[in-house]
mmCIF file of N, CA and C in Angstrom:
data_model
loop_
_atom_site.group_PDB
_atom_site.id
_atom_site.type_symbol
_atom_site.label_atom_id
_atom_site.label_comp_id
_atom_site.label_asym_id
_atom_site.label_seq_id
_atom_site.Cartn_x
_atom_site.Cartn_y
_atom_site.Cartn_z
ATOM 1 N N MET Y 235 57.296 139.203 -116.268
ATOM 2 C CA MET Y 235 56.509 137.979 -116.245
ATOM 3 C C MET Y 235 57.411 136.804 -115.859
ATOM 4 N N SER Y 236 56.895 135.943 -115.035
ATOM 5 C CA SER Y 236 57.655 134.809 -114.528
ATOM 6 C C SER Y 236 57.731 133.688 -115.549
ATOM 7 N N ALA Y 237 58.882 133.006 -115.545
ATOM 8 C CA ALA Y 237 59.049 131.830 -116.400
ATOM 9 C C ALA Y 237 58.298 130.632 -115.822
ATOM 10 N N LEU Y 238 57.898 130.718 -114.562
ATOM 11 C CA LEU Y 238 57.161 129.635 -113.917
ATOM 12 C C LEU Y 238 55.673 129.793 -114.159
ATOM 13 N N ASP Y 239 55.037 128.733 -114.675
ATOM 14 C CA ASP Y 239 53.584 128.793 -114.739
ATOM 15 C C ASP Y 239 53.036 128.295 -113.406
ATOM 16 N N SER Y 240 51.755 128.449 -113.201
ATOM 17 C CA SER Y 240 51.180 128.139 -111.895
ATOM 18 C C SER Y 240 51.305 126.667 -111.526
ATOM 19 N N LYS Y 241 51.224 125.767 -112.494
ATOM 20 C CA LYS Y 241 51.356 124.333 -112.199
ATOM 21 C C LYS Y 241 52.763 123.999 -111.711
ATOM 22 N N HIS Y 242 53.768 124.551 -112.389
ATOM 23 C CA HIS Y 242 55.152 124.293 -111.983
ATOM 24 C C HIS Y 242 55.455 124.940 -110.629
ATOM 25 N N ALA Y 243 54.959 126.138 -110.429
ATOM 26 C CA ALA Y 243 55.176 126.818 -109.150
ATOM 27 C C ALA Y 243 54.549 126.017 -108.015
ATOM 28 N N TYR Y 244 53.338 125.511 -108.243
ATOM 29 C CA TYR Y 244 52.665 124.708 -107.220
ATOM 30 C C TYR Y 244 53.456 123.441 -106.916
ATOM 31 N N LEU Y 245 53.915 122.767 -107.958
ATOM 32 C CA LEU Y 245 54.682 121.535 -107.778
ATOM 33 C C LEU Y 245 55.979 121.806 -107.008
ATOM 34 N N LEU Y 246 56.699 122.844 -107.404
ATOM 35 C CA LEU Y 246 57.937 123.193 -106.696
ATOM 36 C C LEU Y 246 57.662 123.537 -105.232
ATOM 37 N N THR Y 247 56.596 124.268 -105.005
ATOM 38 C CA THR Y 247 56.234 124.637 -103.642
ATOM 39 C C THR Y 247 55.957 123.403 -102.799
ATOM 40 N N GLU Y 248 55.161 122.489 -103.323
ATOM 41 C CA GLU Y 248 54.811 121.280 -102.570
ATOM 42 C C GLU Y 248 56.037 120.405 -102.305
ATOM 43 N N ILE Y 249 56.910 120.272 -103.288
ATOM 44 C CA ILE Y 249 58.148 119.502 -103.094
ATOM 45 C C ILE Y 249 58.999 120.160 -102.008
ATOM 46 N N GLY Y 250 59.144 121.464 -102.103
ATOM 47 C CA GLY Y 250 59.939 122.190 -101.115
ATOM 48 C C GLY Y 250 59.372 122.074 -99.715
ATOM 49 N N TYR Y 251 58.065 122.261 -99.572
ATOM 50 C CA TYR Y 251 57.433 122.157 -98.252
ATOM 51 C C TYR Y 251 57.604 120.756 -97.678
ATOM 52 N N ALA Y 252 57.381 119.744 -98.504
ATOM 53 C CA ALA Y 252 57.516 118.361 -98.028
ATOM 54 C C ALA Y 252 58.936 118.098 -97.543
ATOM 55 N N ALA Y 253 59.915 118.529 -98.322
ATOM 56 C CA ALA Y 253 61.312 118.327 -97.927
ATOM 57 C C ALA Y 253 61.624 119.072 -96.635
ATOM 58 N N ALA Y 254 61.137 120.297 -96.522
ATOM 59 C CA ALA Y 254 61.390 121.090 -95.315
ATOM 60 C C ALA Y 254 60.773 120.424 -94.091
ATOM 61 N N MET Y 255 59.571 119.920 -94.232
ATOM 62 C CA MET Y 255 58.898 119.284 -93.100
ATOM 63 C C MET Y 255 59.548 117.962 -92.710
ATOM 64 N N LEU Y 256 60.283 117.370 -93.631
ATOM 65 C CA LEU Y 256 61.006 116.128 -93.338
ATOM 66 C C LEU Y 256 62.440 116.389 -92.875
ATOM 67 N N GLY Y 257 62.770 117.677 -92.684
ATOM 68 C CA GLY Y 257 64.100 118.025 -92.204
ATOM 69 C C GLY Y 257 65.154 118.106 -93.290
ATOM 70 N N GLU Y 258 64.732 118.113 -94.540
ATOM 71 C CA GLU Y 258 65.663 118.185 -95.671
ATOM 72 C C GLU Y 258 65.596 119.547 -96.356
ATOM 73 N N GLY Y 259 65.203 120.549 -95.613
ATOM 74 C CA GLY Y 259 64.977 121.863 -96.187
ATOM 75 C C GLY Y 259 66.188 122.514 -96.817
ATOM 76 N N LYS Y 260 67.359 122.267 -96.257
ATOM 77 C CA LYS Y 260 68.567 122.895 -96.812
ATOM 78 C C LYS Y 260 68.765 122.503 -98.272
ATOM 79 N N SER Y 261 68.415 121.270 -98.605
ATOM 80 C CA SER Y 261 68.627 120.804 -99.979
ATOM 81 C C SER Y 261 67.670 121.461 -100.968
ATOM 82 N N VAL Y 262 66.545 121.969 -100.475
ATOM 83 C CA VAL Y 262 65.583 122.602 -101.384
ATOM 84 C C VAL Y 262 65.494 124.113 -101.178
ATOM 85 N N ASP Y 263 66.373 124.666 -100.370
ATOM 86 C CA ASP Y 263 66.362 126.110 -100.159
ATOM 87 C C ASP Y 263 66.442 126.893 -101.474
ATOM 88 N N PRO Y 264 67.208 126.415 -102.467
ATOM 89 C CA PRO Y 264 67.214 127.129 -103.751
ATOM 90 C C PRO Y 264 65.833 127.203 -104.413
ATOM 91 N N ILE Y 265 64.976 126.229 -104.151
ATOM 92 C CA ILE Y 265 63.606 126.292 -104.679
ATOM 93 C C ILE Y 265 62.893 127.498 -104.084
ATOM 94 N N PHE Y 266 63.046 127.700 -102.788
ATOM 95 C CA PHE Y 266 62.376 128.823 -102.144
ATOM 96 C C PHE Y 266 62.951 130.155 -102.615
ATOM 97 N N ASP Y 267 64.263 130.191 -102.855
ATOM 98 C CA ASP Y 267 64.876 131.400 -103.417
ATOM 99 C C ASP Y 267 64.293 131.699 -104.797
ATOM 100 N N LEU Y 268 64.150 130.656 -105.614
ATOM 101 C CA LEU Y 268 63.579 130.816 -106.954
ATOM 102 C C LEU Y 268 62.139 131.311 -106.877
ATOM 103 N N LEU Y 269 61.355 130.718 -105.992
ATOM 104 C CA LEU Y 269 59.962 131.146 -105.847
ATOM 105 C C LEU Y 269 59.879 132.604 -105.416
ATOM 106 N N MET Y 270 60.745 133.016 -104.502
ATOM 107 C CA MET Y 270 60.734 134.408 -104.055
ATOM 108 C C MET Y 270 61.103 135.360 -105.189
ATOM 109 N N LYS Y 271 62.047 134.936 -106.013
ATOM 110 C CA LYS Y 271 62.497 135.784 -107.118
ATOM 111 C C LYS Y 271 61.463 135.837 -108.242
ATOM 112 N N GLU Y 272 60.974 134.678 -108.640
ATOM 113 C CA GLU Y 272 60.094 134.594 -109.805
ATOM 114 C C GLU Y 272 58.637 134.942 -109.503
ATOM 115 N N LEU Y 273 58.245 134.795 -108.251
ATOM 116 C CA LEU Y 273 56.855 135.069 -107.865
ATOM 117 C C LEU Y 273 56.837 136.070 -106.708
ATOM 118 N N PRO Y 274 57.204 137.314 -106.994
ATOM 119 C CA PRO Y 274 57.363 138.298 -105.920
ATOM 120 C C PRO Y 274 56.071 138.635 -105.171
ATOM 121 N N ASN Y 275 54.918 138.343 -105.742
ATOM 122 C CA ASN Y 275 53.651 138.614 -105.063
ATOM 123 C C ASN Y 275 53.108 137.400 -104.327
ATOM 124 N N ASN Y 276 53.922 136.342 -104.243
ATOM 125 C CA ASN Y 276 53.510 135.088 -103.625
ATOM 126 C C ASN Y 276 54.390 134.834 -102.399
ATOM 127 N N ALA Y 277 53.773 134.509 -101.290
ATOM 128 C CA ALA Y 277 54.504 134.275 -100.038
ATOM 129 C C ALA Y 277 55.091 132.874 -99.937
ATOM 130 N N ALA Y 278 54.876 132.014 -100.920
ATOM 131 C CA ALA Y 278 55.283 130.606 -100.823
ATOM 132 C C ALA Y 278 56.773 130.428 -100.534
ATOM 133 N N GLY Y 279 57.625 131.173 -101.197
ATOM 134 C CA GLY Y 279 59.065 131.040 -100.964
ATOM 135 C C GLY Y 279 59.449 131.428 -99.547
ATOM 136 N N ALA Y 280 58.878 132.517 -99.063
ATOM 137 C CA ALA Y 280 59.159 132.954 -97.692
ATOM 138 C C ALA Y 280 58.625 131.949 -96.678
ATOM 139 N N ILE Y 281 57.469 131.371 -96.965
ATOM 140 C CA ILE Y 281 56.914 130.351 -96.072
ATOM 141 C C ILE Y 281 57.866 129.161 -96.005
ATOM 142 N N GLY Y 282 58.376 128.732 -97.143
ATOM 143 C CA GLY Y 282 59.321 127.618 -97.162
ATOM 144 C C GLY Y 282 60.571 127.910 -96.363
ATOM 145 N N LYS Y 283 61.111 129.114 -96.533
ATOM 146 C CA LYS Y 283 62.303 129.491 -95.766
ATOM 147 C C LYS Y 283 61.985 129.542 -94.267
ATOM 148 N N ALA Y 284 60.787 129.994 -93.929
ATOM 149 C CA ALA Y 284 60.382 130.033 -92.523
ATOM 150 C C ALA Y 284 60.232 128.624 -91.954
ATOM 151 N N ILE Y 285 59.659 127.719 -92.730
ATOM 152 C CA ILE Y 285 59.537 126.326 -92.282
ATOM 153 C C ILE Y 285 60.924 125.735 -92.059
ATOM 154 N N ASN Y 286 61.853 126.032 -92.959
ATOM 155 C CA ASN Y 286 63.237 125.576 -92.766
ATOM 156 C C ASN Y 286 63.810 126.115 -91.461
ATOM 157 N N ALA Y 287 63.593 127.390 -91.212
ATOM 158 C CA ALA Y 287 64.108 127.995 -89.979
ATOM 159 C C ALA Y 287 63.482 127.337 -88.751
ATOM 160 N N LEU Y 288 62.186 127.074 -88.806
ATOM 161 C CA LEU Y 288 61.527 126.414 -87.678
ATOM 162 C C LEU Y 288 62.065 125.007 -87.468
ATOM 163 N N SER Y 289 62.342 124.299 -88.562
ATOM 164 C CA SER Y 289 62.876 122.939 -88.411
ATOM 165 C C SER Y 289 64.296 122.958 -87.846
ATOM 166 N N ASP Y 290 64.976 124.104 -87.974
ATOM 167 C CA ASP Y 290 66.302 124.290 -87.368
ATOM 168 C C ASP Y 290 66.199 124.917 -85.972
ATOM 169 N N ASN Y 291 64.983 124.957 -85.430
ATOM 170 C CA ASN Y 291 64.730 125.569 -84.118
ATOM 171 C C ASN Y 291 65.132 127.036 -84.074
ATOM 172 N N ASN Y 292 64.911 127.746 -85.180
ATOM 173 C CA ASN Y 292 65.253 129.158 -85.252
ATOM 174 C C ASN Y 292 63.989 129.964 -85.564
ATOM 175 N N ALA Y 293 63.132 130.077 -84.551
ATOM 176 C CA ALA Y 293 61.866 130.782 -84.726
ATOM 177 C C ALA Y 293 62.082 132.261 -85.043
ATOM 178 N N ASP Y 294 63.121 132.865 -84.463
ATOM 179 C CA ASP Y 294 63.386 134.280 -84.738
ATOM 180 C C ASP Y 294 63.657 134.507 -86.220
ATOM 181 N N ARG Y 295 64.409 133.605 -86.831
ATOM 182 C CA ARG Y 295 64.694 133.717 -88.268
ATOM 183 C C ARG Y 295 63.409 133.537 -89.075
ATOM 184 N N ALA Y 296 62.568 132.606 -88.662
ATOM 185 C CA ALA Y 296 61.295 132.395 -89.357
ATOM 186 C C ALA Y 296 60.446 133.664 -89.318
ATOM 187 N N VAL Y 297 60.371 134.288 -88.151
ATOM 188 C CA VAL Y 297 59.613 135.535 -88.010
ATOM 189 C C VAL Y 297 60.198 136.608 -88.923
ATOM 190 N N GLU Y 298 61.515 136.734 -88.906
ATOM 191 C CA GLU Y 298 62.193 137.748 -89.725
ATOM 192 C C GLU Y 298 61.908 137.551 -91.217
ATOM 193 N N VAL Y 299 62.040 136.323 -91.688
ATOM 194 C CA VAL Y 299 61.805 136.035 -93.112
ATOM 195 C C VAL Y 299 60.371 136.389 -93.493
ATOM 196 N N LEU Y 300 59.427 135.981 -92.676
ATOM 197 C CA LEU Y 300 58.026 136.252 -93.004
ATOM 198 C C LEU Y 300 57.701 137.734 -92.931
ATOM 199 N N GLU Y 301 58.254 138.427 -91.953
ATOM 200 C CA GLU Y 301 57.983 139.858 -91.845
ATOM 201 C C GLU Y 301 58.601 140.633 -93.000
ATOM 202 N N GLN Y 302 59.749 140.188 -93.482
ATOM 203 C CA GLN Y 302 60.411 140.897 -94.579
ATOM 204 C C GLN Y 302 59.902 140.480 -95.954
ATOM 205 N N HIS Y 303 59.529 139.203 -96.102
ATOM 206 C CA HIS Y 303 59.260 138.696 -97.451
ATOM 207 C C HIS Y 303 57.934 137.959 -97.631
ATOM 208 N N GLY Y 304 57.158 137.766 -96.579
ATOM 209 C CA GLY Y 304 55.963 136.943 -96.716
ATOM 210 C C GLY Y 304 54.653 137.636 -96.412
ATOM 211 N N LEU Y 305 54.617 138.377 -95.324
ATOM 212 C CA LEU Y 305 53.368 139.022 -94.931
ATOM 213 C C LEU Y 305 53.013 140.117 -95.928
ATOM 214 N N GLY Y 306 51.766 140.206 -96.252
ATOM 215 C CA GLY Y 306 51.309 141.248 -97.158
ATOM 216 C C GLY Y 306 51.367 140.899 -98.631
ATOM 217 N N LYS Y 307 51.781 139.705 -98.965
ATOM 218 C CA LYS Y 307 51.796 139.298 -100.375
ATOM 219 C C LYS Y 307 50.367 139.032 -100.837
ATOM 220 N N GLU Y 308 50.149 139.098 -102.134
ATOM 221 C CA GLU Y 308 48.817 138.863 -102.685
ATOM 222 C C GLU Y 308 48.421 137.394 -102.633
ATOM 223 N N VAL Y 309 49.399 136.508 -102.812
ATOM 224 C CA VAL Y 309 49.125 135.072 -102.867
ATOM 225 C C VAL Y 309 49.743 134.402 -101.640
ATOM 226 N N SER Y 310 49.009 133.517 -101.033
ATOM 227 C CA SER Y 310 49.446 132.746 -99.854
ATOM 228 C C SER Y 310 49.657 133.614 -98.619
ATOM 229 N N ALA Y 311 49.003 134.761 -98.563
ATOM 230 C CA ALA Y 311 49.148 135.653 -97.411
ATOM 231 C C ALA Y 311 48.597 135.021 -96.138
ATOM 232 N N ASP Y 312 47.465 134.328 -96.242
ATOM 233 C CA ASP Y 312 46.873 133.715 -95.057
ATOM 234 C C ASP Y 312 47.787 132.628 -94.500
ATOM 235 N N GLU Y 313 48.386 131.857 -95.384
ATOM 236 C CA GLU Y 313 49.332 130.827 -94.961
ATOM 237 C C GLU Y 313 50.542 131.462 -94.274
ATOM 238 N N ALA Y 314 51.016 132.578 -94.820
ATOM 239 C CA ALA Y 314 52.156 133.285 -94.215
ATOM 240 C C ALA Y 314 51.799 133.780 -92.819
ATOM 241 N N ARG Y 315 50.590 134.309 -92.661
ATOM 242 C CA ARG Y 315 50.158 134.773 -91.338
ATOM 243 C C ARG Y 315 50.105 133.612 -90.340
ATOM 244 N N ALA Y 316 49.630 132.455 -90.798
ATOM 245 C CA ALA Y 316 49.541 131.287 -89.911
ATOM 246 C C ALA Y 316 50.922 130.835 -89.447
ATOM 247 N N ILE Y 317 51.871 130.728 -90.370
ATOM 248 C CA ILE Y 317 53.222 130.290 -90.007
ATOM 249 C C ILE Y 317 53.914 131.359 -89.161
ATOM 250 N N HIS Y 318 53.661 132.622 -89.454
ATOM 251 C CA HIS Y 318 54.200 133.725 -88.654
ATOM 252 C C HIS Y 318 53.693 133.622 -87.213
ATOM 253 N N LEU Y 319 52.408 133.370 -87.050
ATOM 254 C CA LEU Y 319 51.826 133.211 -85.722
ATOM 255 C C LEU Y 319 52.476 132.043 -84.983
ATOM 256 N N LEU Y 320 52.636 130.928 -85.678
ATOM 257 C CA LEU Y 320 53.284 129.757 -85.083
ATOM 258 C C LEU Y 320 54.725 130.073 -84.678
ATOM 259 N N ALA Y 321 55.453 130.772 -85.544
ATOM 260 C CA ALA Y 321 56.852 131.111 -85.253
ATOM 261 C C ALA Y 321 56.957 132.026 -84.033
ATOM 262 N N LEU Y 322 56.068 133.004 -83.937
ATOM 263 C CA LEU Y 322 56.063 133.866 -82.751
ATOM 264 C C LEU Y 322 55.823 133.035 -81.496
ATOM 265 N N PHE Y 323 54.849 132.149 -81.568
ATOM 266 C CA PHE Y 323 54.503 131.298 -80.432
ATOM 267 C C PHE Y 323 55.672 130.401 -80.037
ATOM 268 N N LEU Y 324 56.247 129.714 -81.020
ATOM 269 C CA LEU Y 324 57.354 128.798 -80.742
ATOM 270 C C LEU Y 324 58.611 129.527 -80.286
ATOM 271 N N GLY Y 325 58.759 130.777 -80.715
ATOM 272 C CA GLY Y 325 59.918 131.575 -80.329
ATOM 273 C C GLY Y 325 59.781 132.229 -78.961
ATOM 274 N N GLY Y 326 58.693 131.919 -78.264
ATOM 275 C CA GLY Y 326 58.512 132.465 -76.928
ATOM 276 C C GLY Y 326 57.884 133.846 -76.881
ATOM 277 N N ARG Y 327 57.437 134.330 -78.019
ATOM 278 C CA ARG Y 327 56.802 135.650 -78.070
ATOM 279 C C ARG Y 327 55.283 135.474 -77.993
ATOM 280 N N LYS Y 328 54.852 134.842 -76.919
ATOM 281 C CA LYS Y 328 53.447 134.463 -76.774
ATOM 282 C C LYS Y 328 52.516 135.675 -76.687
ATOM 283 N N ASP Y 329 52.965 136.765 -76.076
ATOM 284 C CA ASP Y 329 52.121 137.961 -76.004
ATOM 285 C C ASP Y 329 51.870 138.531 -77.396
ATOM 286 N N ASP Y 330 52.923 138.602 -78.210
ATOM 287 C CA ASP Y 330 52.770 139.079 -79.586
ATOM 288 C C ASP Y 330 51.872 138.140 -80.378
ATOM 289 N N ALA Y 331 52.090 136.842 -80.191
ATOM 290 C CA ALA Y 331 51.289 135.850 -80.907
ATOM 291 C C ALA Y 331 49.827 135.941 -80.494
ATOM 292 N N GLU Y 332 49.581 136.089 -79.210
ATOM 293 C CA GLU Y 332 48.193 136.150 -78.743
ATOM 294 C C GLU Y 332 47.482 137.402 -79.253
ATOM 295 N N ALA Y 333 48.197 138.518 -79.306
ATOM 296 C CA ALA Y 333 47.601 139.747 -79.837
ATOM 297 C C ALA Y 333 47.192 139.561 -81.296
ATOM 298 N N LEU Y 334 48.064 138.941 -82.089
ATOM 299 C CA LEU Y 334 47.713 138.655 -83.486
ATOM 300 C C LEU Y 334 46.569 137.657 -83.563
ATOM 301 N N ALA Y 335 46.622 136.644 -82.720
ATOM 302 C CA ALA Y 335 45.594 135.605 -82.736
ATOM 303 C C ALA Y 335 44.214 136.202 -82.488
ATOM 304 N N GLN Y 336 44.124 137.166 -81.588
ATOM 305 C CA GLN Y 336 42.824 137.785 -81.313
ATOM 306 C C GLN Y 336 42.252 138.419 -82.575
ATOM 307 N N ASP Y 337 43.111 139.003 -83.380
ATOM 308 C CA ASP Y 337 42.672 139.584 -84.648
ATOM 309 C C ASP Y 337 42.270 138.488 -85.635
ATOM 310 N N TYR Y 338 43.080 137.442 -85.733
ATOM 311 C CA TYR Y 338 42.815 136.361 -86.678
ATOM 312 C C TYR Y 338 41.555 135.589 -86.321
ATOM 313 N N LEU Y 339 41.215 135.531 -85.033
ATOM 314 C CA LEU Y 339 40.023 134.805 -84.601
ATOM 315 C C LEU Y 339 38.733 135.501 -85.025
ATOM 316 N N LYS Y 340 38.846 136.716 -85.528
ATOM 317 C CA LYS Y 340 37.680 137.436 -86.039
ATOM 318 C C LYS Y 340 37.376 137.053 -87.480
ATOM 319 N N GLY Y 341 38.298 136.326 -88.113
ATOM 320 C CA GLY Y 341 38.139 135.986 -89.523
ATOM 321 C C GLY Y 341 37.934 134.507 -89.729
ATOM 322 N N GLU Y 342 38.529 134.019 -90.793
ATOM 323 C CA GLU Y 342 38.453 132.603 -91.139
ATOM 324 C C GLU Y 342 39.710 132.243 -91.904
ATOM 325 N N GLY Y 343 39.835 131.005 -92.281
ATOM 326 C CA GLY Y 343 40.981 130.569 -93.067
ATOM 327 C C GLY Y 343 42.054 129.915 -92.215
ATOM 328 N N ILE Y 344 43.238 129.812 -92.785
ATOM 329 C CA ILE Y 344 44.330 129.084 -92.146
ATOM 330 C C ILE Y 344 44.867 129.830 -90.922
ATOM 331 N N ALA Y 345 45.002 131.140 -91.009
ATOM 332 C CA ALA Y 345 45.471 131.906 -89.848
ATOM 333 C C ALA Y 345 44.465 131.795 -88.705
ATOM 334 N N TYR Y 346 43.182 131.818 -89.028
ATOM 335 C CA TYR Y 346 42.138 131.608 -88.020
ATOM 336 C C TYR Y 346 42.309 130.244 -87.356
ATOM 337 N N ALA Y 347 42.487 129.205 -88.171
ATOM 338 C CA ALA Y 347 42.640 127.845 -87.642
ATOM 339 C C ALA Y 347 43.880 127.731 -86.754
ATOM 340 N N MET Y 348 44.974 128.370 -87.152
ATOM 341 C CA MET Y 348 46.189 128.338 -86.337
ATOM 342 C C MET Y 348 45.951 129.055 -85.012
ATOM 343 N N ALA Y 349 45.318 130.222 -85.065
ATOM 344 C CA ALA Y 349 45.030 130.974 -83.844
ATOM 345 C C ALA Y 349 44.138 130.161 -82.911
ATOM 346 N N GLN Y 350 43.146 129.531 -83.481
ATOM 347 C CA GLN Y 350 42.235 128.706 -82.689
ATOM 348 C C GLN Y 350 42.990 127.540 -82.051
ATOM 349 N N SER Y 351 43.848 126.916 -82.821
ATOM 350 C CA SER Y 351 44.622 125.777 -82.330
ATOM 351 C C SER Y 351 45.564 126.175 -81.192
ATOM 352 N N LEU Y 352 46.183 127.333 -81.312
ATOM 353 C CA LEU Y 352 47.167 127.758 -80.315
ATOM 354 C C LEU Y 352 46.552 128.376 -79.063
ATOM 355 N N PHE Y 353 45.400 129.045 -79.220
ATOM 356 C CA PHE Y 353 44.906 129.853 -78.112
ATOM 357 C C PHE Y 353 43.504 129.536 -77.625
ATOM 358 N N GLN Y 354 42.822 128.606 -78.244
ATOM 359 C CA GLN Y 354 41.510 128.215 -77.738
ATOM 360 C C GLN Y 354 41.522 126.729 -77.444
ATOM 361 N N SER Y 355 41.110 126.377 -76.243
ATOM 362 C CA SER Y 355 41.120 124.959 -75.882
ATOM 363 C C SER Y 355 39.786 124.315 -76.154
#
């Protein structure tokens, strides 16, 4: 059982994401490590690490982190799929991204919205 309750986990996640999006991700990377350790069924930590990688212009690392630690989790899986799709696209793997997008466009949610944004005009 995790020492983090859902309110604290949510707060840490939001702080980490905000810092990562502002280019300060390195300073909050330990938050994402903690989330990955304490919430193994939640993709939030992997998403944060992927956002950090994207802000460092390292889409390949973002894809790797999400494929190893984010996709398939019980919590935040749709968000992980959306960021994974974005990372593939930004990393120049447009064929892979488009193939995934075609699948995501059959559903709904954040991955659907990302696929629509990237591949439908």
